[in-house]
Short mmCIF file of C-alpha atoms in Angstrom, two decimals:
data_model
loop_
_atom_site.label_atom_id
_atom_site.label_comp_id
_atom_site.label_asym_id
_atom_site.label_seq_id
_atom_site.Cartn_x
_atom_site.Cartn_y
_atom_site.Cartn_z
CA MET A 25 16.22 24.80 -29.65
CA THR A 26 16.88 24.90 -33.40
CA HIS A 27 17.76 27.65 -35.86
CA SER A 28 14.33 27.40 -37.51
CA ARG A 29 12.69 27.70 -34.08
CA ILE A 30 14.61 30.95 -33.48
CA GLU A 31 13.44 32.28 -36.85
CA GLU A 32 9.82 31.47 -36.05
CA GLU A 33 10.05 33.00 -32.55
CA LEU A 34 11.52 36.25 -33.89
CA HIS A 35 8.85 36.39 -36.56
CA ASP A 36 6.06 35.78 -34.06
CA THR A 37 7.31 38.19 -31.39
CA ALA A 38 8.82 40.99 -33.51
CA HIS A 39 7.88 40.32 -37.16
CA ILE A 40 11.49 39.77 -38.18
CA ASP A 41 11.31 38.75 -41.84
CA TYR A 42 13.63 35.75 -41.98
CA ASP A 43 12.90 35.23 -45.69
CA HIS A 44 14.87 38.39 -46.43
CA VAL A 45 17.18 38.58 -43.41
CA ALA A 46 19.80 35.90 -42.63
CA ILE A 47 19.68 35.21 -38.89
CA GLN A 48 23.04 34.28 -37.35
CA TRP A 49 22.21 32.48 -34.08
CA ASN A 50 24.98 32.21 -31.46
CA PRO A 51 27.72 32.21 -34.12
CA SER A 52 31.30 31.35 -33.19
CA VAL A 53 33.88 33.97 -32.30
CA ALA A 54 35.68 33.33 -35.59
CA GLN A 55 32.48 33.90 -37.58
CA LEU A 56 31.83 37.17 -35.78
CA TYR A 57 35.41 38.29 -36.48
CA GLU A 58 34.99 37.51 -40.17
CA ASP A 59 31.69 39.39 -40.45
CA ALA A 60 32.96 42.42 -38.53
CA LEU A 61 36.04 42.67 -40.76
CA LYS A 62 34.03 42.15 -43.94
CA TYR A 63 30.98 44.34 -43.27
CA GLU A 64 31.77 46.89 -40.53
CA SER A 65 34.07 49.84 -41.21
CA GLY A 66 36.61 50.61 -38.51
CA SER A 67 37.15 46.92 -37.72
CA ALA A 68 40.61 45.35 -37.55
CA ILE A 69 42.58 42.69 -35.69
CA SER A 70 45.08 44.03 -33.17
CA SER A 71 48.63 42.69 -32.88
CA THR A 72 47.52 40.55 -29.91
CA GLY A 73 44.49 39.12 -31.73
CA ALA A 74 41.66 41.24 -30.30
CA LEU A 75 38.90 42.59 -32.55
CA VAL A 76 39.26 46.37 -32.85
CA THR A 77 35.89 48.07 -33.34
CA ALA A 78 34.41 51.56 -33.63
CA SER A 79 31.17 52.62 -31.93
CA GLY A 80 30.56 55.64 -34.17
CA ASN A 81 29.61 59.06 -32.85
CA LYS A 82 28.76 57.82 -29.36
CA THR A 83 31.76 56.63 -27.36
CA GLY A 84 29.99 56.51 -24.01
CA ARG A 85 26.57 56.00 -22.48
CA SER A 86 23.70 58.47 -23.04
CA PRO A 87 22.04 58.62 -19.58
CA LYS A 88 19.81 61.57 -20.53
CA ASP A 89 18.24 59.43 -23.27
CA LYS A 90 17.39 56.48 -21.00
CA ARG A 91 13.68 55.86 -20.44
CA ILE A 92 11.60 53.31 -18.54
CA VAL A 93 8.05 52.57 -19.64
CA ASP A 94 5.45 53.76 -17.14
CA GLU A 95 3.12 50.79 -16.82
CA PRO A 96 0.87 49.51 -13.99
CA GLY A 97 2.95 46.46 -13.08
CA SER A 98 6.11 48.36 -12.10
CA THR A 99 5.28 52.06 -11.74
CA LYS A 100 4.76 52.02 -7.96
CA ASP A 101 8.22 50.50 -7.35
CA ILE A 102 10.31 52.68 -9.66
CA TRP A 103 12.27 55.65 -8.33
CA TRP A 104 10.99 58.20 -10.85
CA GLY A 105 12.99 61.38 -11.34
CA PRO A 106 16.19 62.45 -13.07
CA VAL A 107 17.58 58.90 -13.19
CA ASN A 108 14.43 57.13 -14.37
CA THR A 109 12.33 59.14 -16.81
CA LYS A 110 8.85 57.96 -17.68
CA LEU A 111 7.99 56.84 -21.22
CA PRO A 112 4.44 56.03 -22.34
CA GLU A 113 4.12 52.47 -23.60
CA HIS A 114 2.74 53.54 -26.98
CA VAL A 115 5.93 55.56 -27.59
CA PHE A 116 8.00 52.50 -26.72
CA LEU A 117 6.00 50.54 -29.30
CA ILE A 118 6.70 53.22 -31.93
CA ASN A 119 10.45 52.94 -31.23
CA ARG A 120 10.25 49.14 -31.19
CA GLU A 121 8.58 49.16 -34.59
CA ARG A 122 11.22 51.56 -35.88
CA ALA A 123 14.00 49.26 -34.61
CA VAL A 124 12.41 46.14 -36.17
CA ASP A 125 11.89 47.96 -39.48
CA TYR A 126 15.59 48.80 -39.52
CA LEU A 127 16.64 45.23 -38.63
CA ASN A 128 14.45 43.97 -41.48
CA THR A 129 16.42 46.09 -43.96
CA ARG A 130 19.67 44.30 -43.08
CA LYS A 131 21.04 41.36 -45.06
CA ARG A 132 21.97 39.65 -41.81
CA ILE A 133 21.27 40.09 -38.12
CA TYR A 134 22.82 38.43 -35.09
CA VAL A 135 21.03 36.71 -32.23
CA PHE A 136 22.88 35.76 -29.06
CA ASP A 137 21.15 33.78 -26.31
CA GLY A 138 22.93 33.86 -22.95
CA TYR A 139 22.39 34.29 -19.23
CA ALA A 140 22.67 37.11 -16.69
CA GLY A 141 23.62 35.79 -13.25
CA TRP A 142 25.90 32.82 -12.48
CA ASP A 143 23.59 31.22 -9.91
CA PRO A 144 21.17 28.96 -11.85
CA LYS A 145 18.55 29.59 -9.17
CA TYR A 146 18.35 33.30 -10.06
CA ARG A 147 19.80 33.71 -13.54
CA ILE A 148 17.70 35.17 -16.34
CA LYS A 149 17.77 34.17 -20.02
CA VAL A 150 18.74 37.17 -22.17
CA ARG A 151 18.40 37.35 -25.94
CA VAL A 152 20.30 40.05 -27.85
CA VAL A 153 19.16 40.86 -31.39
CA SER A 154 21.58 43.19 -33.19
CA ALA A 155 22.65 44.34 -36.63
CA ARG A 156 26.39 44.33 -35.92
CA ALA A 157 28.78 41.44 -35.35
CA TYR A 158 30.65 43.75 -32.93
CA HIS A 159 27.57 44.02 -30.70
CA SER A 160 26.96 40.28 -30.76
CA LEU A 161 30.56 39.46 -29.82
CA PHE A 162 30.50 42.13 -27.11
CA MET A 163 27.43 40.59 -25.45
CA ARG A 164 28.79 37.09 -26.01
CA ASN A 165 31.66 38.19 -23.77
CA MET A 166 29.58 40.11 -21.23
CA LEU A 167 26.75 37.60 -20.73
CA ILE A 168 27.30 34.07 -19.45
CA ARG A 169 27.80 31.74 -22.38
CA PRO A 170 25.49 28.67 -22.36
CA THR A 171 26.79 25.17 -22.88
CA GLU A 172 25.56 23.24 -25.92
CA GLU A 173 23.12 21.35 -23.72
CA GLU A 174 21.83 24.57 -22.12
CA LEU A 175 21.39 26.10 -25.57
CA GLU A 176 19.39 23.08 -26.78
CA ASN A 177 17.02 23.49 -23.82
CA TYR A 178 17.11 27.30 -23.71
CA GLY A 179 13.42 27.90 -24.41
CA THR A 180 11.89 31.38 -24.40
CA PRO A 181 14.10 34.27 -23.19
CA ASP A 182 13.15 36.19 -20.05
CA PHE A 183 14.35 39.47 -21.55
CA THR A 184 15.18 40.62 -25.10
CA ILE A 185 17.29 43.51 -26.41
CA TYR A 186 16.60 44.90 -29.89
CA ASN A 187 19.68 46.89 -30.84
CA ALA A 188 19.16 49.05 -33.93
CA GLY A 189 21.69 51.59 -32.73
CA ALA A 190 22.81 52.67 -36.20
CA PHE A 191 19.28 53.97 -36.90
CA PRO A 192 18.13 57.16 -35.16
CA ALA A 193 15.05 57.71 -33.07
CA ASN A 194 12.58 60.26 -34.36
CA ARG A 195 13.28 63.22 -32.10
CA TYR A 196 9.81 64.62 -32.81
CA THR A 197 8.17 61.56 -31.26
CA SER A 198 6.59 62.33 -27.89
CA GLY A 199 9.05 61.76 -25.04
CA MET A 200 12.17 61.90 -27.22
CA THR A 201 14.75 64.62 -26.60
CA SER A 202 17.30 63.58 -29.23
CA THR A 203 17.90 61.00 -31.95
CA THR A 204 19.10 58.57 -29.26
CA SER A 205 16.72 56.37 -27.27
CA VAL A 206 17.53 53.64 -24.77
CA ALA A 207 14.20 52.34 -23.47
CA ILE A 208 13.30 49.51 -21.06
CA ASN A 209 9.85 47.96 -20.76
CA PHE A 210 9.29 45.73 -17.70
CA HIS A 211 5.83 44.76 -18.96
CA MET A 212 7.11 43.39 -22.28
CA ASN A 213 10.52 42.42 -20.82
CA GLU A 214 12.31 44.21 -23.64
CA MET A 215 14.86 46.91 -24.31
CA VAL A 216 15.08 48.91 -27.54
CA ILE A 217 18.16 50.89 -28.59
CA LEU A 218 18.12 53.56 -31.31
CA GLY A 219 20.67 56.23 -32.23
CA THR A 220 23.75 54.89 -30.41
CA GLU A 221 26.14 52.08 -31.31
CA TYR A 222 27.99 52.26 -28.00
CA ALA A 223 27.92 48.64 -26.78
CA GLY A 224 28.04 49.59 -23.10
CA GLU A 225 24.35 50.55 -23.32
CA MET A 226 23.47 46.84 -23.56
CA LYS A 227 25.69 45.84 -20.63
CA LYS A 228 24.31 48.54 -18.34
CA GLY A 229 20.80 47.97 -19.64
CA ILE A 230 20.87 44.40 -18.37
CA PHE A 231 22.35 45.65 -15.09
CA THR A 232 19.41 48.05 -14.77
CA VAL A 233 17.03 45.16 -15.44
CA MET A 234 18.71 43.08 -12.70
CA HIS A 235 18.42 46.07 -10.34
CA TYR A 236 14.64 45.63 -10.72
CA TYR A 237 14.16 41.87 -11.15
CA MET A 238 16.41 40.72 -8.31
CA PRO A 239 15.07 42.82 -5.39
CA ILE A 240 11.43 42.79 -6.53
CA LYS A 241 11.05 39.18 -7.69
CA HIS A 242 13.58 37.34 -5.52
CA ASN A 243 14.48 39.61 -2.56
CA VAL A 244 18.08 39.44 -3.82
CA LEU A 245 20.31 42.51 -3.51
CA SER A 246 21.90 43.78 -6.73
CA LEU A 247 25.17 45.71 -6.33
CA HIS A 248 27.49 47.85 -8.46
CA SER A 249 30.65 46.38 -7.00
CA SER A 250 33.63 44.12 -7.43
CA ALA A 251 34.07 41.02 -5.28
CA ASN A 252 36.86 38.63 -4.38
CA GLU A 253 37.43 35.63 -2.14
CA GLY A 254 40.37 34.51 -0.03
CA ALA A 255 41.82 31.00 0.18
CA ASP A 256 39.77 30.39 3.34
CA GLY A 257 36.52 31.37 1.62
CA ASP A 258 36.28 34.85 3.15
CA VAL A 259 34.51 37.19 0.73
CA SER A 260 34.89 40.96 0.32
CA ILE A 261 32.74 43.39 -1.66
CA PHE A 262 34.28 46.62 -3.00
CA PHE A 263 32.21 49.69 -3.89
CA GLY A 264 33.77 52.70 -5.57
CA LEU A 265 33.30 55.19 -8.37
CA SER A 266 35.81 55.78 -11.16
CA GLY A 267 39.28 56.68 -9.90
CA THR A 268 38.88 55.22 -6.40
CA GLY A 269 40.99 52.12 -7.03
CA LYS A 270 38.14 49.57 -7.02
CA THR A 271 39.58 47.52 -9.89
CA THR A 272 43.17 47.78 -8.65
CA LEU A 273 42.47 46.91 -5.00
CA SER A 274 40.05 44.07 -5.74
CA ALA A 275 42.52 42.50 -8.22
CA ASP A 276 44.58 40.82 -5.53
CA PRO A 277 46.92 37.97 -6.59
CA LYS A 278 46.34 36.34 -3.19
CA ARG A 279 42.58 36.19 -3.73
CA PHE A 280 40.17 34.84 -6.34
CA LEU A 281 38.20 37.33 -8.44
CA ILE A 282 34.45 36.67 -8.42
CA GLY A 283 33.79 39.69 -10.63
CA ASP A 284 34.81 43.27 -11.31
CA ASP A 285 31.57 45.24 -11.68
CA GLU A 286 28.10 43.72 -11.13
CA HIS A 287 26.98 41.29 -8.42
CA CYS A 288 24.00 39.96 -6.50
CA TRP A 289 23.85 38.96 -2.83
CA SER A 290 21.33 36.17 -2.31
CA GLU A 291 20.40 34.05 0.69
CA ASP A 292 23.12 31.62 -0.43
CA SER A 293 26.08 33.60 -1.76
CA ILE A 294 27.50 36.46 -3.79
CA PHE A 295 27.32 35.79 -7.52
CA ASN A 296 28.53 37.69 -10.55
CA ILE A 297 25.88 38.92 -12.99
CA GLU A 298 28.27 38.90 -15.93
CA GLY A 299 30.35 36.43 -17.90
CA GLY A 300 33.05 38.95 -18.72
CA CYS A 301 34.82 42.18 -17.86
CA TYR A 302 34.58 45.62 -19.48
CA ALA A 303 37.86 47.29 -18.64
CA LYS A 304 39.04 50.83 -19.24
CA CYS A 305 42.08 50.88 -21.53
CA ILE A 306 43.31 54.46 -21.34
CA ASN A 307 46.97 54.45 -20.25
CA LEU A 308 46.86 50.67 -19.87
CA SER A 309 50.23 48.94 -19.54
CA ALA A 310 51.52 45.45 -18.82
CA GLU A 311 53.39 46.83 -15.81
CA LYS A 312 50.42 48.54 -14.13
CA GLU A 313 47.65 46.03 -14.89
CA PRO A 314 49.11 42.80 -16.30
CA GLU A 315 45.90 40.76 -15.93
CA ILE A 316 43.85 43.16 -18.07
CA PHE A 317 46.70 43.73 -20.54
CA ASN A 318 47.13 39.99 -21.12
CA ALA A 319 43.36 39.45 -21.46
CA ILE A 320 43.35 41.47 -24.69
CA ARG A 321 43.68 38.60 -27.13
CA PHE A 322 41.61 36.56 -29.59
CA GLY A 323 37.95 36.80 -28.58
CA SER A 324 38.28 40.19 -26.86
CA VAL A 325 36.65 43.34 -28.22
CA LEU A 326 38.64 46.60 -28.24
CA GLU A 327 36.53 49.74 -28.58
CA ASN A 328 37.62 53.06 -30.09
CA VAL A 329 41.36 52.59 -29.61
CA VAL A 330 44.11 54.06 -31.78
CA TYR A 331 46.53 51.58 -33.36
CA ASP A 332 49.46 51.59 -35.76
CA PRO A 333 48.03 50.84 -39.24
CA GLN A 334 51.08 48.74 -40.16
CA THR A 335 51.87 46.74 -37.02
CA ARG A 336 48.35 46.86 -35.50
CA VAL A 337 49.96 47.60 -32.12
CA VAL A 338 47.49 49.55 -29.97
CA ASN A 339 48.58 52.84 -28.40
CA TYR A 340 46.70 52.80 -25.11
CA ASP A 341 47.94 56.28 -24.21
CA ASP A 342 46.24 57.85 -27.26
CA ALA A 343 42.87 59.41 -26.43
CA ALA A 344 42.34 60.96 -29.87
CA LEU A 345 39.01 59.13 -30.35
CA THR A 346 37.89 59.14 -26.71
CA GLU A 347 39.16 58.94 -23.14
CA ASN A 348 36.70 56.07 -22.72
CA THR A 349 38.62 53.38 -24.61
CA ARG A 350 37.47 49.93 -23.49
CA CYS A 351 37.99 46.20 -23.83
CA ALA A 352 35.39 43.47 -23.29
CA TYR A 353 36.72 39.97 -22.62
CA PRO A 354 35.46 36.71 -21.05
CA ILE A 355 36.16 36.53 -17.32
CA GLU A 356 38.08 33.27 -17.74
CA TYR A 357 40.80 35.34 -19.46
CA ILE A 358 41.72 36.54 -15.93
CA PRO A 359 44.08 33.91 -14.40
CA ASN A 360 42.72 33.99 -10.83
CA ALA A 361 39.02 34.27 -11.71
CA LYS A 362 36.76 31.95 -9.74
CA ILE A 363 34.69 29.88 -12.19
CA PRO A 364 31.74 29.53 -11.67
CA CYS A 365 31.65 33.11 -10.39
CA ILE A 366 29.83 32.27 -7.17
CA SER A 367 31.24 32.77 -3.67
CA SER A 368 31.68 29.93 -1.20
CA GLY A 369 29.96 31.93 1.53
CA HIS A 370 28.72 35.36 2.53
CA PRO A 371 30.84 38.55 2.67
CA LYS A 372 32.83 39.25 5.80
CA ASN A 373 33.88 42.74 4.72
CA ILE A 374 32.06 45.52 2.88
CA ILE A 375 34.58 48.08 1.62
CA LEU A 376 33.36 51.49 0.46
CA LEU A 377 36.12 53.23 -1.49
CA THR A 378 36.34 56.98 -1.98
CA CYS A 379 38.96 59.28 -3.46
CA ASP A 380 38.66 62.36 -1.24
CA ALA A 381 40.47 65.28 -2.88
CA TYR A 382 39.67 67.55 0.07
CA GLY A 383 42.12 65.56 2.22
CA VAL A 384 39.86 65.38 5.27
CA LEU A 385 38.52 61.82 5.23
CA PRO A 386 40.64 59.23 7.07
CA PRO A 387 42.47 56.56 5.02
CA VAL A 388 40.30 53.98 6.79
CA SER A 389 37.43 54.05 9.25
CA LYS A 390 35.09 51.40 10.63
CA LEU A 391 31.39 51.99 9.99
CA SER A 392 28.33 51.11 12.02
CA SER A 393 25.35 49.61 10.20
CA ALA A 394 23.61 53.01 9.96
CA GLN A 395 26.83 54.67 8.78
CA ALA A 396 27.27 52.00 6.12
CA MET A 397 23.76 52.77 4.86
CA TYR A 398 24.45 56.50 4.90
CA HIS A 399 27.72 56.31 2.98
CA PHE A 400 26.33 53.65 0.61
CA ILE A 401 23.40 55.93 -0.26
CA SER A 402 25.76 58.93 -0.56
CA GLY A 403 28.27 57.21 -2.89
CA TYR A 404 30.87 59.96 -2.47
CA THR A 405 34.10 60.63 -4.30
CA ALA A 406 35.76 63.79 -5.62
CA LYS A 407 36.85 64.84 -9.08
CA ILE A 408 39.72 67.17 -9.83
CA ALA A 409 38.47 70.05 -11.94
CA GLY A 410 41.08 71.98 -13.94
CA THR A 411 40.66 75.69 -14.66
CA GLU A 412 42.06 77.69 -17.58
CA ASP A 413 44.81 79.35 -15.58
CA GLY A 414 46.03 75.99 -14.27
CA VAL A 415 44.50 76.22 -10.79
CA THR A 416 42.72 73.02 -9.72
CA GLU A 417 40.23 72.38 -6.94
CA PRO A 418 38.29 69.35 -5.75
CA GLU A 419 34.69 68.86 -6.81
CA ALA A 420 32.46 66.64 -4.68
CA THR A 421 30.63 63.95 -6.65
CA PHE A 422 27.84 61.77 -5.27
CA SER A 423 26.32 58.73 -6.98
CA ALA A 424 23.74 56.88 -4.89
CA CYS A 425 24.71 53.28 -4.08
CA PHE A 426 27.90 53.90 -6.09
CA GLY A 427 25.85 53.36 -9.26
CA GLN A 428 23.03 55.91 -9.44
CA PRO A 429 22.52 55.80 -13.26
CA PHE A 430 21.52 52.13 -13.03
CA LEU A 431 19.20 52.20 -10.01
CA VAL A 432 15.53 51.44 -10.54
CA LEU A 433 14.27 51.51 -6.93
CA HIS A 434 14.84 54.26 -4.35
CA PRO A 435 18.43 54.05 -2.97
CA TYR A 436 17.16 53.44 0.57
CA ARG A 437 15.63 50.13 -0.50
CA TYR A 438 19.02 48.80 -1.63
CA ALA A 439 20.74 50.28 1.44
CA LYS A 440 18.22 48.67 3.81
CA MET A 441 18.78 45.27 2.18
CA LEU A 442 22.55 45.77 2.47
CA ALA A 443 22.31 46.60 6.20
CA GLU A 444 20.05 43.60 6.85
CA LYS A 445 22.46 41.24 5.10
CA MET A 446 25.44 42.77 6.94
CA GLU A 447 23.70 42.18 10.26
CA GLN A 448 22.53 38.67 9.33
CA HIS A 449 26.04 37.58 8.32
CA SER A 450 28.04 39.70 10.82
CA ALA A 451 29.90 41.56 8.08
CA ASN A 452 32.12 44.53 8.89
CA ALA A 453 31.86 47.74 6.88
CA TRP A 454 34.75 50.08 6.11
CA LEU A 455 35.17 53.48 4.47
CA VAL A 456 38.57 53.55 2.75
CA ASN A 457 39.91 56.83 1.34
CA THR A 458 42.45 56.35 -1.47
CA GLY A 459 42.61 60.10 -2.14
CA TRP A 460 44.52 62.90 -0.47
CA ASN A 461 46.15 63.23 2.92
CA GLY A 462 47.85 66.20 4.57
CA GLY A 463 45.78 68.73 2.66
CA ALA A 464 43.53 69.11 -0.34
CA TYR A 465 44.61 68.39 -3.91
CA GLY A 466 47.51 70.71 -4.79
CA ILE A 467 48.74 70.89 -1.16
CA GLY A 468 48.53 67.39 0.29
CA GLU A 469 49.70 64.14 -1.26
CA ARG A 470 47.80 61.20 -2.72
CA ILE A 471 47.76 58.32 -0.26
CA LYS A 472 50.36 55.83 -1.47
CA LEU A 473 48.94 52.72 -3.13
CA LYS A 474 51.12 50.53 -0.88
CA TYR A 475 49.37 52.06 2.17
CA SER A 476 45.92 51.43 0.67
CA ARG A 477 46.94 47.83 -0.10
CA ALA A 478 48.23 47.43 3.47
CA ILE A 479 44.89 48.70 4.81
CA ILE A 480 42.97 46.20 2.67
CA ASP A 481 45.33 43.43 3.84
CA ALA A 482 44.73 44.45 7.48
CA ILE A 483 40.97 44.30 6.89
CA HIS A 484 41.26 40.82 5.37
CA SER A 485 43.55 39.50 8.09
CA GLY A 486 41.15 40.66 10.81
CA GLU A 487 43.75 43.02 12.31
CA LEU A 488 41.62 46.16 11.96
CA ALA A 489 38.53 44.50 13.41
CA GLN A 490 40.53 44.05 16.64
CA ALA A 491 42.23 47.47 16.59
CA GLU A 492 41.83 50.29 19.11
CA TYR A 493 39.79 53.19 17.72
CA GLU A 494 39.31 56.91 18.25
CA ASN A 495 36.37 59.07 17.14
CA TYR A 496 36.74 61.51 14.23
CA GLU A 497 34.55 64.46 15.09
CA ILE A 498 31.90 65.99 12.80
CA PHE A 499 31.89 62.85 10.61
CA ASN A 500 31.77 60.66 13.76
CA LEU A 501 33.88 57.99 12.11
CA GLN A 502 35.89 55.42 14.06
CA ILE A 503 39.59 55.64 13.13
CA PRO A 504 42.08 52.88 14.07
CA LYS A 505 45.07 54.17 16.02
CA THR A 506 47.46 51.78 14.27
CA CYS A 507 47.62 49.66 11.14
CA SER A 508 50.51 47.44 10.07
CA GLU A 509 52.71 48.87 7.30
CA VAL A 510 50.95 52.26 7.51
CA PRO A 511 52.45 55.29 9.35
CA SER A 512 50.14 55.96 12.30
CA GLU A 513 50.17 59.75 11.78
CA ILE A 514 48.38 59.54 8.41
CA LEU A 515 45.44 57.64 9.92
CA HIS A 516 44.03 60.88 11.39
CA PRO A 517 43.74 63.70 8.78
CA ALA A 518 44.32 66.49 11.34
CA LYS A 519 47.75 65.11 12.29
CA THR A 520 49.28 65.51 8.83
CA TRP A 521 47.45 68.68 7.70
CA LYS A 522 49.99 71.07 6.17
CA GLY A 523 47.96 74.26 6.50
CA SER A 524 46.58 76.11 9.49
CA GLN A 525 44.13 74.62 11.96
CA GLU A 526 41.54 77.05 10.67
CA SER A 527 41.97 75.86 7.07
CA TYR A 528 41.67 72.25 8.22
CA VAL A 529 38.44 72.91 10.13
CA SER A 530 36.91 74.95 7.31
CA THR A 531 37.77 72.31 4.68
CA ARG A 532 36.44 69.49 6.86
CA ASN A 533 33.22 71.39 7.53
CA LEU A 534 32.86 72.30 3.85
CA LEU A 535 32.89 68.63 2.86
CA ALA A 536 30.53 67.78 5.73
CA GLN A 537 28.12 70.40 4.42
CA ARG A 538 28.30 68.89 0.92
CA PHE A 539 27.33 65.50 2.38
CA ILE A 540 24.42 67.02 4.31
CA GLU A 541 23.11 68.93 1.28
CA ASN A 542 23.34 65.88 -0.96
CA PHE A 543 21.55 63.62 1.53
CA LYS A 544 18.50 65.91 1.56
CA LEU A 545 17.60 64.25 -1.74
CA TYR A 546 17.01 60.95 0.06
CA GLN A 547 16.07 61.70 3.66
CA ASP A 548 12.30 61.85 3.05
CA GLN A 549 12.31 58.07 2.47
CA THR A 550 15.15 57.29 4.92
CA THR A 551 15.01 56.67 8.68
CA LEU A 552 16.21 59.32 11.13
CA GLU A 553 18.87 56.91 12.42
CA VAL A 554 20.48 56.77 8.98
CA VAL A 555 20.20 60.56 8.44
CA ASN A 556 21.96 61.13 11.79
CA ALA A 557 24.70 58.64 10.90
CA GLY A 558 26.22 61.21 8.56
CA PRO A 559 28.25 64.31 9.43
CA ILE A 560 26.67 66.67 11.96
CA LEU A 561 27.53 70.36 12.06
CA SER A 562 26.43 72.10 15.25
#
């Protein structure tokens, strides 16, 4: 593969005018730094050597502006609805033309060719065409970087992103609801971005693509999860929404990190989709998360952070620009990362994390196969909602498969594959609550991190698999009677409840009802066994 070949390909496939636009193909990190500092306002070098960037008006994803093209080859498989909104192909072509027109007005554009998926048997070749050095460096970190030999023999990409995020969509175009458009076309194998410069759209766009390609084309399960591996080759998968402790509990110094966010489970192994990590930076400190803190160095991309203009020291506690401050860095910046990011074997433990602010879910419970499917489809956690007079109350949040915004197929299809793989490889499933105990938020106490770590350690050691269990009524969960380094009384929520028995029962039943109501969204395409594996109110 040569630079002139890239120019010709882009001209043939997208009419990129390389006579007027300088195409920077897989430039070095140093080159991208220089261009960002020279041509992109808001760019700087932090005191630790990371590239500080600004994503403009959008500092987070725009899920309401995501569209998937409705075309004959994929329409029957896609879970159409609030997550996946249909877009006619001719509208996609209008937006594509608009994006190319914008890219052709630039003096220079950036092309990065990389891979999604560490297993060569399943990986896809991804090309990212963008107008900003920031976006190219971001995807250089998040995709798997090819060797020189791989780049020479790269060939035609399997999927291409055209990122013209600084240019708006025409909101009067059919199917558009704003000036932002993030559109995926499985027929053309392309993604077009208009009206948002938030780099996370590209990362999650490729994840969405893998959520379609892997199950449909390869019968490989794609998962929104972290994964690690012990010294003996035992693998664990962690699911959990924001605030559940997924990153903290999977970053175990005694275990190797396979990845922190996106994985696939094939017939051979677990493998990471990404070549990097995209970590939250708000309130980051060297004491709390040393691995992430120390990964912010030359080559890393810091997004929307506040820094001292003289010293360039970043203030990670400052949320003046956004709460969603982020850093993208290559996974090899994490000391105990397993490179290549492929497991030695199949998972022994599937850990579903939740932060229950109602205080009625046990700190740990063992799940049957049907229960694992139910709680995987539910994807429950709770947010703490503040009111004006200072009173706070828990708010149940459900995200199917712990990653609903990125699903392409119906959640049951992923859950069924998960259950089949669990059964095939004799994996245990666990529901671990890192939230409240002894009462709801404001009355009870957050379960201590050392207890959650002890529970994870007991899962990994095999202790909990051999424990004696008791049934937790209504939810019908199996609770261990003892766990090393954890007070036995906190293992059953009723035993530490600080209020009346009536308040305990009503709170427990309230959460059970929330689960039941939420699951009605999925039960028409789910078996009765899985429906009945959830809470049952008589």
